[in-house]
């Protein structure tokens, strides 16, 4: 009796152990499958766009790059002498400036950034835009033309380089304050389509370049607004857009 009972208990224990093993194996299989599914459903990481490593140039970098292209201009006429600024626009050494700086001059002298001095001839002029082109008789050993840019938008940062009040290669910064401005001139045609800006300019700055934030010439400085007779800067300057300036000059525009 006891032998039969013992065999029954051993058989029952063996069956129970088999059931437990099968259950554990099933649980492990389900857990493995669930874990695999969970891993499969995890979204793959997507590469994110990295920020650009190219930063815009600083004002100092723009100045350093453009300074070799800036010239000082002195003109003599029956009415007296005048001074202004110009910018070299091509490898031939053509200088773009404001016409009123050299208008009616009997002699024009330009001084390049490296100190080279030379007489210059007015080879093209356009009174409607107050733009003139000069051709120096002598060029420096290395001619560095400026890079001419495109359009301007209100709020864009700008840089002006010139010789205000005889202070050579002075730099100021500001923004484009307005577009398509008109300026009335006594005894002359109105200037139209001008860029208004607030970078400081003064007498002697006329003819100098107005640059965008990357150092491209977007205009030629021709005037400042002042309701008094002082003729000093009060926060409003004007420049002829570079497209108009390049297109000016009558029969002999600069080949740029």
Coordinates of N, CA and C in Angstrom, one line a residue:
X1 N 0.8 -1.2 0.0 CA 0.0 0.0 0.0 C 0.9 1.2 0.0
X2 N 1.8 1.2 0.9 CA 2.7 2.3 1.0 C 3.6 2.4 -0.3
X3 N 3.9 1.3 -0.9 CA 4.7 1.3 -2.1 C 3.9 2.0 -3.2
X4 N 2.6 1.6 -3.3 CA 1.8 2.2 -4.4 C 1.7 3.7 -4.2
X5 N 1.4 4.0 -2.9 CA 1.3 5.5 -2.6 C 2.5 6.2 -2.9
X6 N 3.7 5.6 -2.6 CA 4.9 6.3 -2.8 C 5.2 6.5 -4.3
X7 N 4.8 5.4 -5.1 CA 5.0 5.6 -6.5 C 4.1 6.6 -7.1
X8 N 2.8 6.7 -6.5 CA 1.9 7.7 -7.0 C 2.3 9.1 -6.7
X9 N 2.9 9.3 -5.5 CA 3.4 10.6 -5.1 C 4.6 11.0 -6.0
X10 N 5.5 10.0 -6.3 CA 6.6 10.4 -7.1 C 6.2 10.7 -8.5
X11 N 5.2 10.0 -9.0 CA 4.7 10.2 -10.4 C 4.0 11.6 -10.4
X12 N 3.2 11.9 -9.3 CA 2.6 13.2 -9.3 C 3.6 14.3 -9.2
X13 N 4.6 14.1 -8.4 CA 5.7 15.1 -8.3 C 6.4 15.4 -9.6
X14 N 6.6 14.3 -10.3 CA 7.3 14.4 -11.6 C 6.5 15.2 -12.6
X15 N 5.1 14.8 -12.6 CA 4.2 15.6 -13.5 C 4.2 17.0 -13.2
X16 N 4.1 17.3 -11.8 CA 4.1 18.7 -11.4 C 5.3 19.5 -11.8
X17 N 6.5 18.8 -11.7 CA 7.7 19.4 -12.1 C 7.7 19.7 -13.6
X18 N 7.2 18.8 -14.3 CA 7.2 19.0 -15.8 C 6.3 20.1 -16.2
X19 N 5.1 20.2 -15.5 CA 4.2 21.4 -15.7 C 4.9 22.7 -15.4
X20 N 5.6 22.7 -14.3 CA 6.3 24.0 -13.8 C 7.4 24.3 -14.8
X21 N 8.1 23.4 -15.4 CA 9.2 23.6 -16.3 C 8.6 24.2 -17.6
X22 N 7.5 23.6 -18.1 CA 6.8 24.1 -19.3 C 6.3 25.5 -19.1
X23 N 5.7 25.7 -17.9 CA 5.2 27.1 -17.6 C 6.3 28.1 -17.5
X24 N 7.4 27.7 -16.9 CA 8.6 28.7 -16.9 C 9.1 29.0 -18.2
X25 N 9.3 27.9 -19.0 CA 9.8 28.1 -20.4 C 8.8 29.0 -21.2
X26 N 7.5 28.8 -21.0 CA 6.5 29.6 -21.7 C 6.6 31.0 -21.3
X27 N 6.7 31.3 -20.0 CA 6.8 32.6 -19.5 C 8.1 33.3 -20.0
X28 N 9.2 32.6 -20.0 CA 10.4 33.2 -20.5 C 10.3 33.5 -22.0
X29 N 9.6 32.6 -22.8 CA 9.5 32.9 -24.2 C 8.6 34.1 -24.4
X30 N 7.5 34.2 -23.6 CA 6.6 35.4 -23.8 C 7.4 36.6 -23.4
X31 N 8.2 36.6 -22.3 CA 8.9 37.7 -21.9 C 9.9 38.1 -22.9
X32 N 10.6 37.2 -23.6 CA 11.6 37.5 -24.6 C 10.9 38.1 -25.8
X33 N 9.8 37.5 -26.2 CA 9.1 38.1 -27.3 C 8.6 39.5 -27.0
X34 N 8.1 39.7 -25.8 CA 7.6 41.1 -25.4 C 8.7 42.1 -25.4
X35 N 9.9 41.6 -24.9 CA 11.0 42.5 -24.9 C 11.5 42.8 -26.3
X36 N 11.5 41.8 -27.2 CA 11.9 42.1 -28.5 C 11.0 43.1 -29.2
X37 N 9.7 42.9 -29.0 CA 8.7 43.8 -29.6 C 8.9 45.2 -29.1
X38 N 9.2 45.3 -27.8 CA 9.4 46.6 -27.2 C 10.6 47.3 -27.8
X39 N 11.7 46.5 -28.0 CA 12.9 47.1 -28.6 C 12.6 47.4 -30.1
X40 N 11.9 46.6 -30.8 CA 11.6 46.9 -32.2 C 10.8 48.1 -32.4
X41 N 9.9 48.4 -31.4 CA 9.0 49.6 -31.5 C 9.7 50.9 -31.1
X42 N 10.8 50.8 -30.5 CA 11.5 52.0 -30.1 C 12.0 52.8 -31.3
X43 N 11.5 54.1 -31.5 CA 11.9 54.8 -32.7 C 13.4 55.0 -32.8
X44 N 13.9 54.9 -34.0 CA 15.3 55.1 -34.3 C 15.6 56.5 -34.1
X45 N 16.8 56.8 -33.6 CA 17.3 58.2 -33.4 C 17.5 58.8 -34.8
X46 N 17.0 60.0 -35.0 CA 17.2 60.7 -36.3 C 18.3 61.8 -36.1
X47 N 19.1 61.9 -37.1 CA 20.2 62.9 -36.9 C 19.6 64.3 -37.0
X48 N 20.0 65.2 -36.1 CA 19.5 66.5 -36.0 C 20.4 67.4 -36.8
X49 N 19.8 68.5 -37.3 CA 20.6 69.5 -38.1 C 21.6 70.2 -37.1
X50 N 22.9 70.2 -37.5 CA 23.9 70.9 -36.7 C 23.9 72.3 -37.1
X51 N 24.1 73.2 -36.1 CA 24.2 74.6 -36.5 C 25.4 74.9 -37.4
X52 N 25.2 76.0 -38.2 CA 26.2 76.3 -39.2 C 27.5 76.8 -38.5
X53 N 28.6 76.4 -38.9 CA 29.9 76.8 -38.3 C 30.4 78.1 -38.9
X54 N 29.7 78.6 -40.0 CA 30.2 79.8 -40.6 C 29.5 81.0 -40.0
X55 N 30.2 81.8 -39.3 CA 29.6 83.0 -38.7 C 29.9 84.2 -39.6
X56 N 29.0 85.2 -39.6 CA 29.2 86.4 -40.4 C 30.4 87.1 -40.0
X57 N 31.1 87.8 -40.9 CA 32.3 88.5 -40.5 C 32.0 89.7 -39.5
X58 N 33.0 90.0 -38.7 CA 32.9 91.1 -37.7 C 33.1 92.4 -38.5
X59 N 32.8 93.5 -37.8 CA 33.0 94.8 -38.5 C 34.5 95.0 -38.7
X60 N 35.3 94.6 -37.8 CA 36.8 94.7 -38.0 C 37.2 93.9 -39.2
X61 N 36.7 92.7 -39.4 CA 37.1 91.9 -40.5 C 36.6 92.5 -41.8
X62 N 35.4 93.1 -41.8 CA 35.0 93.8 -43.0 C 35.9 95.0 -43.3
X63 N 36.2 95.8 -42.3 CA 37.0 96.9 -42.4 C 38.4 96.5 -43.0
X64 N 39.0 95.5 -42.4 CA 40.3 95.0 -42.9 C 40.3 94.6 -44.3
X65 N 39.2 93.9 -44.7 CA 39.1 93.5 -46.1 C 38.9 94.6 -47.1
X66 N 38.2 95.7 -46.7 CA 37.8 96.7 -47.6 C 38.8 97.9 -47.6
X67 N 39.5 98.1 -46.5 CA 40.4 99.3 -46.4 C 41.3 99.4 -47.6
X68 N 41.9 98.4 -48.2 CA 42.8 98.5 -49.4 C 42.1 99.1 -50.6
X69 N 40.7 99.0 -50.6 CA 40.0 99.4 -51.8 C 39.5 100.9 -51.6
X70 N 39.8 101.5 -50.5 CA 39.3 102.9 -50.3 C 40.3 103.9 -50.7
X71 N 39.9 105.0 -51.3 CA 40.8 106.1 -51.7 C 40.3 107.4 -51.1
X72 N 41.3 108.3 -50.9 CA 41.0 109.7 -50.5 C 41.0 110.5 -51.8
X73 N 40.1 111.4 -51.9 CA 40.1 112.3 -53.1 C 40.1 113.7 -52.7
X74 N 41.0 114.5 -53.4 CA 41.1 115.9 -53.3 C 40.9 116.5 -54.7
X75 N 40.0 117.5 -54.8 CA 39.8 118.1 -56.1 C 40.0 119.7 -56.0
X76 N 40.4 120.3 -57.0 CA 40.6 121.7 -57.1 C 39.8 122.3 -58.3
X77 N 39.0 123.3 -58.0 CA 38.3 124.0 -59.1 C 38.3 125.5 -58.8
X78 N 37.7 126.2 -59.7 CA 37.6 127.7 -59.6 C 36.9 128.1 -58.3
X79 N 36.0 127.2 -57.9 CA 35.2 127.5 -56.7 C 36.0 127.2 -55.4
X80 N 37.1 126.5 -55.5 CA 37.9 126.2 -54.3 C 38.3 124.7 -54.4
X81 N 38.5 124.1 -53.2 CA 38.9 122.7 -53.1 C 37.8 121.9 -52.4
X82 N 37.8 120.6 -52.7 CA 36.8 119.7 -52.1 C 37.5 118.4 -51.8
X83 N 37.0 117.7 -50.8 CA 37.6 116.4 -50.5 C 36.5 115.4 -50.4
X84 N 36.8 114.1 -50.6 CA 35.8 113.1 -50.5 C 36.5 111.7 -50.5
X85 N 35.7 110.7 -50.8 CA 36.1 109.3 -50.7 C 35.7 108.6 -52.0
X86 N 36.5 107.6 -52.3 CA 36.1 106.8 -53.5 C 36.4 105.3 -53.2
X87 N 35.9 104.4 -54.0 CA 36.2 103.0 -53.8 C 36.6 102.4 -55.2
X88 N 37.7 101.6 -55.1 CA 38.2 100.9 -56.3 C 37.2 99.8 -56.7
X89 N 36.8 99.7 -57.9 CA 35.7 98.8 -58.3 C 36.1 97.7 -59.3
X90 N 37.4 97.8 -59.9 CA 37.8 96.8 -60.8 C 39.3 96.7 -60.8
X91 N 39.9 95.7 -61.5 CA 41.3 95.5 -61.6 C 42.0 96.6 -62.3
X92 N 41.3 97.4 -63.1 CA 41.9 98.5 -63.9 C 42.1 99.7 -63.0
X93 N 41.6 99.7 -61.8 CA 41.8 100.8 -60.9 C 40.7 101.9 -61.0
X94 N 39.6 101.6 -61.7 CA 38.5 102.6 -61.7 C 38.0 102.9 -60.3
X95 N 37.8 104.2 -60.1 CA 37.3 104.6 -58.7 C 35.9 105.2 -58.9
X96 N 35.0 104.6 -58.1 CA 33.6 105.1 -58.1 C 33.5 106.1 -56.9
X97 N 32.9 107.3 -57.2 CA 32.7 108.3 -56.2 C 31.5 109.1 -56.5
X98 N 31.3 110.2 -55.6 CA 30.2 111.1 -55.8 C 30.6 112.2 -56.8
X99 N 29.8 112.5 -57.8 CA 30.1 113.5 -58.7 C 30.4 114.9 -58.1
X100 N 29.6 115.3 -57.1 CA 29.8 116.6 -56.5 C 31.2 116.8 -55.9
X101 N 31.9 115.7 -55.6 CA 33.3 115.8 -55.1 C 34.2 116.3 -56.1
X102 N 34.0 116.0 -57.4 CA 35.0 116.3 -58.5 C 34.3 117.2 -59.6
X103 N 33.1 117.6 -59.4 CA 32.4 118.4 -60.4 C 33.1 119.7 -60.7
X104 N 33.4 119.9 -61.9 CA 34.0 121.2 -62.3 C 35.5 121.3 -62.0
X105 N 36.1 120.2 -61.5 CA 37.5 120.2 -61.0 C 38.5 120.4 -62.2
X106 N 39.5 121.2 -61.9 CA 40.6 121.4 -62.9 C 41.7 120.4 -62.5
X107 N 41.7 119.9 -61.3 CA 42.7 118.9 -61.0 C 42.1 118.0 -59.9
X108 N 42.4 116.7 -60.0 CA 41.9 115.7 -59.1 C 43.1 114.8 -58.7
X109 N 43.2 114.6 -57.4 CA 44.3 113.7 -56.9 C 43.7 112.7 -56.0
X110 N 44.1 111.4 -56.1 CA 43.6 110.3 -55.3 C 44.8 109.8 -54.5
X111 N 44.5 109.3 -53.3 CA 45.5 108.7 -52.4 C 45.0 107.3 -52.0
X112 N 45.7 106.3 -52.4 CA 45.3 104.9 -52.1 C 45.7 104.6 -50.7
X113 N 45.1 103.5 -50.2 CA 45.3 103.1 -48.8 C 46.8 102.8 -48.4
X114 N 47.6 102.4 -49.4 CA 49.0 102.2 -49.2 C 49.9 103.4 -49.3
X115 N 49.2 104.6 -49.5 CA 50.0 105.8 -49.6 C 50.3 106.3 -51.0
X116 N 50.0 105.4 -52.0 CA 50.3 105.8 -53.4 C 49.4 107.0 -53.8
X117 N 50.0 108.1 -54.3 CA 49.3 109.2 -54.8 C 49.3 109.3 -56.3
X118 N 48.2 109.8 -56.9 CA 48.2 109.9 -58.3 C 47.2 110.9 -58.8
X119 N 47.5 111.5 -59.9 CA 46.4 112.4 -60.5 C 45.4 111.4 -61.1
X120 N 44.2 112.0 -61.2 CA 43.1 111.2 -61.8 C 42.2 112.0 -62.7
X121 N 41.6 111.3 -63.7 CA 40.8 111.9 -64.7 C 39.3 111.5 -64.5
X122 N 38.4 112.4 -64.7 CA 37.0 112.0 -64.6 C 36.6 111.4 -66.0
X123 N 36.4 110.1 -66.0 CA 36.2 109.4 -67.3 C 34.7 109.1 -67.5
X124 N 33.8 109.3 -66.5 CA 32.4 109.1 -66.7 C 31.7 109.8 -65.6
X125 N 30.5 110.3 -65.9 CA 29.8 111.1 -64.9 C 28.3 111.0 -65.2
X126 N 27.5 111.1 -64.2 CA 26.0 111.1 -64.3 C 25.4 112.0 -63.3
X127 N 25.0 113.2 -63.7 CA 24.5 114.2 -62.8 C 23.2 113.8 -62.1
X128 N 22.4 113.0 -62.9 CA 21.1 112.5 -62.3 C 21.2 111.6 -61.1
X129 N 22.4 111.0 -61.0 CA 22.6 110.1 -59.8 C 23.7 110.6 -58.9
X130 N 24.4 111.7 -59.3 CA 25.5 112.2 -58.6 C 26.7 111.2 -58.5
X131 N 26.9 110.5 -59.6 CA 28.0 109.5 -59.6 C 29.0 109.8 -60.6
X132 N 30.3 109.6 -60.3 CA 31.4 109.8 -61.2 C 32.4 108.6 -61.2
X133 N 33.1 108.4 -62.2 CA 34.1 107.4 -62.3 C 35.5 108.1 -62.6
X134 N 36.5 107.7 -61.8 CA 37.8 108.3 -62.0 C 38.8 107.2 -62.5
X135 N 39.7 107.6 -63.3 CA 40.8 106.7 -63.7 C 42.1 107.4 -63.3
X136 N 42.8 106.8 -62.3 CA 44.1 107.3 -61.8 C 45.2 107.1 -62.9
X137 N 46.1 108.0 -62.9 CA 47.3 107.9 -63.8 C 48.2 106.9 -63.3
X138 N 48.2 106.6 -62.0 CA 49.2 105.6 -61.5 C 48.4 104.7 -60.5
X139 N 48.8 103.4 -60.4 CA 48.1 102.5 -59.5 C 49.1 102.0 -58.5
X140 N 48.6 101.6 -57.3 CA 49.5 100.9 -56.4 C 50.0 99.6 -56.9
X141 N 51.0 99.0 -56.3 CA 51.6 97.7 -56.8 C 50.5 96.6 -56.8
X142 N 49.6 96.7 -55.8 CA 48.6 95.7 -55.7 C 47.2 96.4 -55.7
X143 N 46.4 96.2 -56.7 CA 45.1 96.8 -56.8 C 44.1 95.8 -56.2
X144 N 43.3 96.3 -55.2 CA 42.3 95.5 -54.5 C 40.9 96.0 -54.8
X145 N 40.2 95.5 -55.7 CA 38.8 96.0 -56.0 C 37.9 95.5 -54.9
X146 N 36.9 96.3 -54.6 CA 35.9 95.9 -53.6 C 34.9 94.9 -54.3
X147 N 34.2 94.2 -53.5 CA 33.2 93.3 -54.0 C 31.8 94.0 -54.0
X148 N 31.2 94.1 -55.1 CA 29.9 94.8 -55.2 C 28.8 93.8 -54.9
X149 N 27.8 94.4 -54.1 CA 26.7 93.5 -53.6 C 25.4 93.8 -54.3
X150 N 24.3 93.3 -53.7 CA 23.0 93.4 -54.3 C 22.2 94.4 -53.6
X151 N 20.9 94.0 -53.4 CA 19.9 95.0 -52.8 C 20.0 95.1 -51.3
X152 N 19.2 96.0 -50.8 CA 19.2 96.3 -49.3 C 17.7 96.2 -48.9
X153 N 17.6 95.8 -47.6 CA 16.2 95.7 -47.0 C 16.2 96.6 -45.7
X154 N 15.1 97.1 -45.4 CA 15.0 97.9 -44.2 C 15.4 97.1 -43.0
X155 N 16.2 97.6 -42.1 CA 16.7 96.9 -41.0 C 18.0 96.2 -41.1
X156 N 18.5 96.0 -42.4 CA 19.7 95.3 -42.6 C 20.9 96.2 -42.0
X157 N 21.8 95.5 -41.4 CA 23.0 96.1 -40.9 C 23.9 96.7 -42.0
X158 N 24.5 97.9 -41.8 CA 25.3 98.5 -42.9 C 26.6 99.0 -42.2
X159 N 27.6 99.2 -43.0 CA 28.9 99.7 -42.5 C 29.3 100.8 -43.6
X160 N 29.7 101.9 -43.1 CA 30.2 103.0 -43.9 C 31.7 103.2 -43.7
X161 N 32.5 103.3 -44.7 CA 34.0 103.6 -44.6 C 34.3 104.8 -45.4
X162 N 35.0 105.8 -44.9 CA 35.3 107.0 -45.6 C 36.2 107.9 -44.9
X163 N 36.3 109.1 -45.4 CA 37.3 110.1 -44.8 C 36.5 111.3 -44.3
X164 N 35.6 111.2 -43.3 CA 34.9 112.3 -42.9 C 35.8 113.4 -42.2
X165 N 35.6 114.6 -42.6 CA 36.3 115.7 -42.0 C 37.8 115.5 -42.0
X166 N 38.3 114.8 -43.0 CA 39.7 114.5 -43.2 C 40.2 113.3 -42.3
X167 N 39.4 112.7 -41.6 CA 39.8 111.5 -40.8 C 39.8 110.3 -41.6
X168 N 40.9 109.9 -42.2 CA 40.9 108.9 -43.2 C 40.6 107.5 -42.6
X169 N 39.9 106.8 -43.5 CA 39.5 105.4 -43.2 C 38.7 105.3 -41.9
X170 N 37.8 106.1 -41.7 CA 36.9 106.0 -40.5 C 35.8 105.1 -40.8
X171 N 35.3 104.3 -39.8 CA 34.3 103.3 -40.0 C 33.2 103.6 -39.0
X172 N 31.9 103.5 -39.5 CA 30.8 103.6 -38.7 C 29.7 102.5 -39.1
X173 N 28.9 102.2 -38.2 CA 27.9 101.1 -38.4 C 26.5 101.6 -38.2
X174 N 25.5 101.0 -38.7 CA 24.1 101.3 -38.5 C 23.2 100.4 -39.2
X175 N 22.0 100.8 -39.6 CA 21.1 100.0 -40.3 C 20.5 100.8 -41.5
X176 N 19.9 100.0 -42.4 CA 19.1 100.7 -43.5 C 17.8 101.2 -42.8
X177 N 17.6 102.5 -42.9 CA 16.4 103.1 -42.3 C 15.2 103.3 -43.3
X178 N 15.5 103.3 -44.5 CA 14.4 103.5 -45.5 C 15.0 103.3 -46.9
X179 N 14.0 103.1 -47.9 CA 14.4 102.8 -49.3 C 13.6 103.7 -50.2
X180 N 14.1 103.9 -51.4 CA 13.5 104.7 -52.4 C 13.2 106.1 -52.0
X181 N 14.2 106.7 -51.3 CA 14.1 108.1 -50.8 C 14.5 109.1 -51.9
X182 N 13.9 110.2 -51.9 CA 14.2 111.3 -52.8 C 14.9 112.5 -52.0
X183 N 15.8 113.2 -52.7 CA 16.5 114.3 -52.1 C 16.5 115.5 -53.1
X184 N 16.0 116.6 -52.6 CA 16.0 117.8 -53.4 C 17.3 118.5 -53.3
X185 N 17.8 119.0 -54.4 CA 19.1 119.7 -54.5 C 18.9 121.0 -55.2
X186 N 19.4 122.1 -54.5 CA 19.2 123.4 -55.1 C 19.9 123.5 -56.5
X187 N 19.1 123.9 -57.5 CA 19.6 124.1 -58.8 C 20.0 122.9 -59.6
X188 N 19.7 121.7 -59.0 CA 20.0 120.5 -59.7 C 18.8 119.5 -59.6
X189 N 18.8 118.5 -60.4 CA 17.7 117.5 -60.4 C 17.7 116.8 -59.1
X190 N 16.5 116.4 -58.7 CA 16.4 115.6 -57.5 C 17.0 114.2 -57.6
X191 N 17.6 113.8 -56.5 CA 18.1 112.4 -56.5 C 17.0 111.5 -56.0
X192 N 16.8 110.4 -56.7 CA 15.7 109.5 -56.4 C 16.2 108.0 -56.2
X193 N 15.4 107.2 -55.6 CA 15.7 105.8 -55.3 C 16.9 105.6 -54.4
X194 N 17.1 106.5 -53.4 CA 18.2 106.4 -52.5 C 18.0 105.5 -51.4
X195 N 19.1 104.9 -50.8 CA 19.0 104.2 -49.6 C 19.2 105.1 -48.4
X196 N 18.3 105.1 -47.5 CA 18.5 105.9 -46.3 C 19.1 105.0 -45.2
X197 N 20.1 105.5 -44.5 CA 20.8 104.8 -43.4 C 21.2 105.7 -42.3
X198 N 21.5 105.0 -41.1 CA 21.9 105.9 -40.0 C 23.3 105.6 -39.5
X199 N 24.2 105.0 -40.3 CA 25.6 104.9 -40.0 C 26.2 106.3 -40.1
X200 N 27.0 106.8 -39.2 CA 27.5 108.2 -39.2 C 28.3 108.5 -40.4
X201 N 28.0 109.6 -41.1 CA 28.8 110.1 -42.2 C 28.8 111.6 -42.1
X202 N 29.9 112.3 -42.6 CA 30.1 113.7 -42.5 C 30.7 114.2 -43.8
X203 N 30.9 115.5 -43.9 CA 31.6 116.0 -45.1 C 33.0 115.3 -45.2
X204 N 33.2 114.8 -46.4 CA 34.4 114.0 -46.7 C 34.1 112.6 -46.9
X205 N 32.9 112.2 -46.4 CA 32.4 110.8 -46.6 C 31.8 110.6 -48.0
X206 N 31.5 111.7 -48.6 CA 30.8 111.5 -49.9 C 31.7 110.7 -50.9
X207 N 31.0 109.8 -51.6 CA 31.7 108.9 -52.5 C 32.2 107.6 -52.0
X208 N 32.1 107.5 -50.6 CA 32.6 106.3 -50.0 C 31.5 105.2 -50.1
X209 N 32.0 103.9 -49.8 CA 31.1 102.8 -50.0 C 30.2 102.6 -48.8
X210 N 28.9 102.2 -49.0 CA 28.0 101.7 -48.0 C 28.0 100.2 -48.2
X211 N 28.4 99.5 -47.1 CA 28.6 98.0 -47.2 C 27.5 97.3 -46.4
X212 N 27.2 96.1 -46.9 CA 26.3 95.2 -46.1 C 27.1 94.4 -45.0
X213 N 26.5 93.6 -44.3 CA 27.1 92.9 -43.2 C 28.2 91.9 -43.6
X214 N 28.2 91.5 -44.9 CA 29.2 90.6 -45.4 C 30.4 91.3 -46.1
X215 N 30.3 92.7 -46.2 CA 31.3 93.5 -46.8 C 31.2 93.8 -48.3
X216 N 30.0 93.5 -48.8 CA 29.7 93.9 -50.2 C 29.3 95.3 -50.3
X217 N 29.7 96.0 -51.3 CA 29.3 97.4 -51.5 C 27.9 97.4 -52.1
X218 N 26.9 98.0 -51.3 CA 25.5 98.0 -51.8 C 25.1 99.4 -52.2
X219 N 26.0 100.4 -51.9 CA 25.7 101.8 -52.3 C 26.9 102.7 -52.2
X220 N 26.7 103.9 -52.8 CA 27.7 105.0 -52.7 C 27.2 106.1 -52.0
X221 N 27.8 106.5 -50.9 CA 27.3 107.6 -50.1 C 27.4 109.0 -50.9
X222 N 26.2 109.7 -50.9 CA 26.2 110.9 -51.6 C 25.7 112.1 -50.8
X223 N 25.0 111.9 -49.7 CA 24.4 113.0 -49.0 C 24.1 112.7 -47.6
X224 N 23.9 113.7 -46.8 CA 23.4 113.6 -45.4 C 22.3 114.7 -45.2
X225 N 21.4 114.4 -44.4 CA 20.3 115.4 -44.1 C 20.6 116.2 -42.9
X226 N 20.4 117.5 -43.0 CA 20.6 118.4 -41.8 C 19.8 119.6 -42.1
X227 N 18.8 119.9 -41.2 CA 18.0 121.1 -41.4 C 18.7 122.4 -41.1
X228 N 19.9 122.4 -40.6 CA 20.6 123.6 -40.3 C 21.7 123.8 -41.4
X229 N 22.5 124.8 -41.2 CA 23.6 125.1 -42.1 C 24.9 124.5 -41.7
X230 N 24.9 123.7 -40.6 CA 26.1 123.2 -40.1 C 26.7 122.1 -41.1
X231 N 25.8 121.4 -41.7 CA 26.2 120.3 -42.6 C 26.9 119.1 -41.9
X232 N 26.4 118.9 -40.7 CA 27.0 117.7 -39.9 C 25.9 116.7 -39.8
X233 N 26.3 115.5 -39.4 CA 25.4 114.3 -39.3 C 24.5 114.4 -38.1
X234 N 23.2 114.2 -38.4 CA 22.2 114.1 -37.3 C 21.4 112.8 -37.3
X235 N 21.9 111.8 -38.1 CA 21.3 110.5 -38.1 C 20.7 110.0 -39.3
X236 N 20.8 110.8 -40.4 CA 20.2 110.5 -41.7 C 21.2 110.7 -42.8
X237 N 21.6 109.6 -43.4 CA 22.5 109.6 -44.6 C 21.8 109.0 -45.8
X238 N 22.3 109.2 -47.0 CA 21.8 108.7 -48.2 C 22.9 108.1 -49.1
X239 N 22.5 107.0 -49.8 CA 23.5 106.4 -50.7 C 22.7 106.0 -52.0
X240 N 23.4 106.1 -53.1 CA 22.9 105.7 -54.4 C 23.1 104.1 -54.4
X241 N 22.1 103.4 -54.7 CA 22.2 101.9 -54.8 C 23.3 101.5 -55.8
X242 N 24.0 100.5 -55.5 CA 25.2 100.1 -56.3 C 24.8 99.8 -57.8
X243 N 23.6 99.2 -58.0 CA 23.2 99.0 -59.3 C 23.0 100.2 -60.2
X244 N 22.5 101.3 -59.5 CA 22.4 102.6 -60.2 C 23.7 103.2 -60.4
X245 N 24.6 103.1 -59.4 CA 25.9 103.7 -59.5 C 26.7 103.0 -60.6
X246 N 26.7 101.7 -60.7 CA 27.5 101.0 -61.8 C 26.9 101.4 -63.1
X247 N 25.6 101.5 -63.2 CA 25.0 101.9 -64.5 C 25.2 103.3 -64.9
X248 N 25.6 104.1 -64.0 CA 25.8 105.6 -64.3 C 27.1 105.8 -65.0
X249 N 27.2 107.0 -65.6 CA 28.5 107.3 -66.2 C 28.5 107.6 -67.6
X250 N 27.3 107.7 -68.2 CA 27.3 108.2 -69.6 C 27.9 107.1 -70.6
X251 N 28.8 107.6 -71.5 CA 29.3 106.7 -72.5 C 30.4 105.8 -72.0
X252 N 31.0 106.1 -70.8 CA 32.1 105.3 -70.4 C 31.9 104.8 -69.0
X253 N 30.9 103.9 -68.7 CA 30.7 103.4 -67.4 C 31.8 102.4 -67.1
X254 N 32.1 102.2 -65.8 CA 33.2 101.3 -65.4 C 32.9 99.9 -65.8
X255 N 33.9 99.2 -66.3 CA 33.7 97.8 -66.7 C 34.0 96.9 -65.5
X256 N 32.9 96.5 -64.9 CA 33.1 95.7 -63.6 C 32.7 94.3 -63.8

